[in-house]
Short mmCIF file of C-alpha atoms and ligand atoms in Angstrom, two decimals:
data_model
loop_
_atom_site.label_atom_id
_atom_site.label_comp_id
_atom_site.label_asym_id
_atom_site.label_seq_id
_atom_site.Cartn_x
_atom_site.Cartn_y
_atom_site.Cartn_z
CA UNK U 1 233.72 198.81 121.50
CA UNK U 2 237.68 198.00 122.14
CA UNK U 3 239.49 199.73 124.62
CA UNK U 4 242.81 200.99 123.34
CA UNK U 5 245.81 200.59 124.84
CA UNK U 6 247.76 202.95 126.33
CA UNK U 7 251.16 203.84 125.60
CA UNK U 8 253.52 201.75 128.14
CA UNK U 9 251.30 198.91 127.97
CA UNK U 10 253.86 195.42 126.47
CA UNK U 11 251.20 195.28 123.67
CA UNK U 12 252.24 198.12 121.76
CA UNK U 13 255.85 197.06 121.01
CA UNK U 14 255.09 193.38 120.17
CA UNK U 15 256.09 191.68 116.95
CA UNK U 16 252.19 191.55 115.64
CA UNK U 17 251.64 187.29 113.92
CA UNK U 18 250.45 186.93 110.49
CA UNK U 19 246.27 185.99 110.66
CA UNK U 20 245.87 182.92 108.88
CA UNK U 21 242.42 181.74 109.85
CA UNK U 22 239.76 184.11 108.10
CA UNK U 23 236.82 183.00 110.25
CA UNK U 24 233.84 184.74 111.30
CA UNK U 25 235.60 185.46 114.50
CA UNK U 26 238.31 187.03 112.90
CA UNK U 27 235.32 189.37 110.64
CA UNK U 28 233.35 190.41 113.70
CA UNK U 29 236.90 191.54 115.15
CA UNK U 30 237.84 193.84 112.09
CA UNK U 31 234.24 194.72 112.25
CA UNK U 32 234.92 195.94 116.57
CA UNK U 33 237.97 197.80 115.32
CA UNK U 34 236.44 199.23 112.54
CA UNK U 35 233.96 200.77 114.72
CA UNK U 36 235.95 201.39 117.57
CA UNK U 37 238.35 204.05 114.44
CA UNK U 38 235.11 205.54 113.76
CA UNK U 39 234.19 206.48 117.59
CA UNK U 40 237.48 207.08 118.29
CA UNK U 41 238.09 209.80 115.09
CA UNK U 42 241.13 208.02 113.90
CA UNK U 43 242.66 207.73 110.74
CA UNK U 44 244.04 204.24 111.56
CA UNK U 45 243.75 201.66 114.16
CA UNK U 46 246.51 198.62 114.15
CA UNK U 47 245.25 195.54 116.20
CA UNK U 48 248.05 195.68 118.74
CA UNK U 49 246.32 198.92 119.56
CA UNK U 50 243.14 197.17 120.86
CA UNK U 51 245.23 194.44 122.73
CA UNK U 52 245.62 191.23 119.68
CA UNK U 53 248.84 191.12 118.57
CA UNK U 54 247.60 190.02 115.24
CA UNK U 55 248.77 191.30 111.10
CA UNK U 56 245.60 193.58 111.29
CA UNK U 57 245.18 197.51 110.43
CA UNK U 58 242.43 199.82 109.63
CA UNK U 59 242.44 202.96 107.78
CA UNK U 60 239.75 205.43 106.90
CA UNK U 61 240.91 208.96 105.03
CA UNK U 62 237.42 209.92 104.85
CA UNK U 63 236.26 211.15 108.75
CA UNK U 64 233.67 208.15 108.28
CA UNK U 65 232.11 209.41 105.07
CA UNK U 66 233.57 205.92 102.86
CA UNK U 67 233.98 202.17 104.53
CA UNK U 68 237.60 201.75 105.88
CA UNK U 69 240.15 200.06 104.27
CA UNK U 70 241.22 196.34 105.73
CA UNK U 71 244.20 195.36 105.35
CA UNK U 72 245.62 191.79 106.75
CA UNK U 73 248.73 190.96 106.88
CA UNK U 74 249.85 194.51 105.47
CA UNK U 75 253.21 194.73 104.02
CA UNK U 76 254.95 197.61 101.75
CA UNK U 77 255.96 196.06 98.68
CA UNK U 78 257.63 199.65 97.39
CA UNK U 79 258.50 203.06 99.26
CA UNK U 80 259.32 206.78 97.39
CA UNK U 81 263.18 207.73 98.18
CA UNK U 82 261.55 211.31 98.41
CA UNK U 83 260.13 211.80 102.08
CA UNK U 84 257.19 213.88 103.30
CA UNK U 85 257.49 215.08 106.69
CA UNK U 86 253.86 216.28 108.28
CA UNK U 87 252.35 216.19 112.27
CA UNK U 88 251.45 212.36 113.51
CA UNK U 89 249.45 211.52 116.86
CA UNK U 90 248.11 208.30 117.84
CA UNK U 91 245.02 207.39 119.62
CA UNK U 92 248.15 204.68 121.93
CA UNK U 93 249.58 208.55 123.01
CA UNK U 94 246.98 210.63 123.20
CA UNK U 95 248.01 214.21 124.11
CA UNK U 96 251.02 213.32 122.11
CA UNK U 97 252.02 215.25 117.71
CA UNK U 98 254.97 215.54 116.48
CA UNK U 99 256.58 215.88 112.77
CA UNK U 100 257.44 213.01 111.30
CA UNK U 101 259.33 212.06 108.38
CA UNK U 102 257.19 209.36 105.94
CA UNK U 103 258.01 208.00 102.62
CA UNK U 104 255.82 210.09 100.24
CA UNK U 105 254.47 207.62 98.42
CA UNK U 106 254.32 203.68 99.10
CA UNK U 107 252.72 200.16 97.60
CA UNK U 108 251.29 197.72 99.84
CA UNK U 109 250.11 194.34 99.05
CA UNK U 110 247.84 192.63 101.92
CA UNK U 111 244.85 190.57 102.46
CA UNK U 112 241.10 191.30 102.53
CA UNK U 113 238.76 190.09 105.57
CA UNK U 114 238.17 186.63 103.42
CA UNK U 115 242.17 186.30 102.78
CA UNK U 116 241.47 186.95 98.68
CA UNK U 117 244.96 189.50 98.09
CA UNK U 118 244.62 193.16 97.04
CA UNK U 119 247.73 195.36 96.57
CA UNK U 120 247.26 199.29 96.49
CA UNK U 121 250.19 201.01 94.03
CA UNK U 122 251.75 204.37 94.92
CA UNK U 123 249.60 205.59 97.30
CA UNK U 124 250.29 208.73 98.46
CA UNK U 125 249.16 211.79 100.67
CA UNK U 126 247.69 210.69 103.98
CA UNK U 127 246.90 207.14 102.97
CA UNK U 128 250.18 206.77 102.73
CA UNK U 129 251.67 208.51 105.65
CA UNK U 130 248.03 205.79 107.49
CA UNK U 131 249.72 203.01 105.90
CA UNK U 132 253.25 203.37 107.39
CA UNK U 133 252.40 204.49 110.83
CA UNK U 134 249.83 201.52 111.23
CA UNK U 135 251.99 199.14 109.95
CA UNK U 136 254.48 200.29 112.12
CA UNK U 137 252.50 199.38 115.04
CA UNK U 138 252.50 195.62 113.97
CA UNK U 139 256.43 195.49 113.99
CA UNK U 140 255.79 197.28 118.05
CA UNK U 141 257.07 200.38 116.42
CA UNK U 142 255.58 203.86 117.21
CA UNK U 143 255.28 207.29 115.87
CA UNK U 144 257.91 208.14 118.84
CA UNK U 145 260.48 206.44 117.32
CA UNK U 146 260.74 208.10 114.56
CA UNK U 147 261.53 212.25 115.95
CA UNK U 148 264.62 213.40 116.49
CA UNK U 149 266.46 212.57 119.71
CA UNK U 150 266.46 216.26 120.96
CA UNK U 151 262.22 216.12 120.27
CA UNK U 152 262.02 212.95 122.35
CA UNK U 153 263.54 214.41 125.35
CA UNK U 154 260.80 217.05 125.21
CA UNK U 155 258.27 214.30 125.61
CA UNK U 156 259.88 212.57 128.27
CA UNK U 157 257.90 213.62 130.80
CA UNK U 158 254.61 213.64 129.01
CA UNK U 159 255.62 209.48 127.96
CA UNK U 160 256.07 208.99 132.21
CA UNK U 161 252.63 210.32 132.97
CA UNK U 162 251.07 208.37 129.91
CA UNK U 163 252.36 205.01 131.16
CA UNK U 164 251.58 206.14 134.34
CA UNK U 165 248.33 207.82 134.35
CA UNK U 166 246.95 206.58 130.43
CA UNK U 167 246.79 210.30 130.21
CA UNK U 168 249.38 213.36 129.24
CA UNK U 169 247.57 215.91 130.71
CA UNK U 170 247.31 217.91 133.25
NI1 NI Q 201 249.39 205.25 115.52
#
């Protein structure tokens, strides 16, 4: 299992590089990401979160019932005007959850683990939210960047503690 990088680690603020080589090494890395996400009960994981600033996201909205969806070099091609707010958390910010406004639906194009292009049209619900959250990670953006200044102020202490100790509790 890979080590999850916690808030304060500079790799979480890096803009990730496009993947150009689809080889065995990449596939092993993707498998490890999928395993790490499963063990950590995550809905999604971006490569930045395991210390590699490369454009890979894995998402599982089925709690391990189905294989995760792998997105290499993903980008959002369309987003609904309609927004939805829901509670979000992040494996890199343990102990912090906040309501975040996201597009209700998004379309995404990406490559699979072999480099074949695919698209997901009009993803909705948790998948739409996870896609936006994880693609943000590839651009060095965290969900706390989307919350109001007041909410940001309210978690300032927790963030400081996280960056210092790796835990927001206690
Ligand atoms: Ni996250």
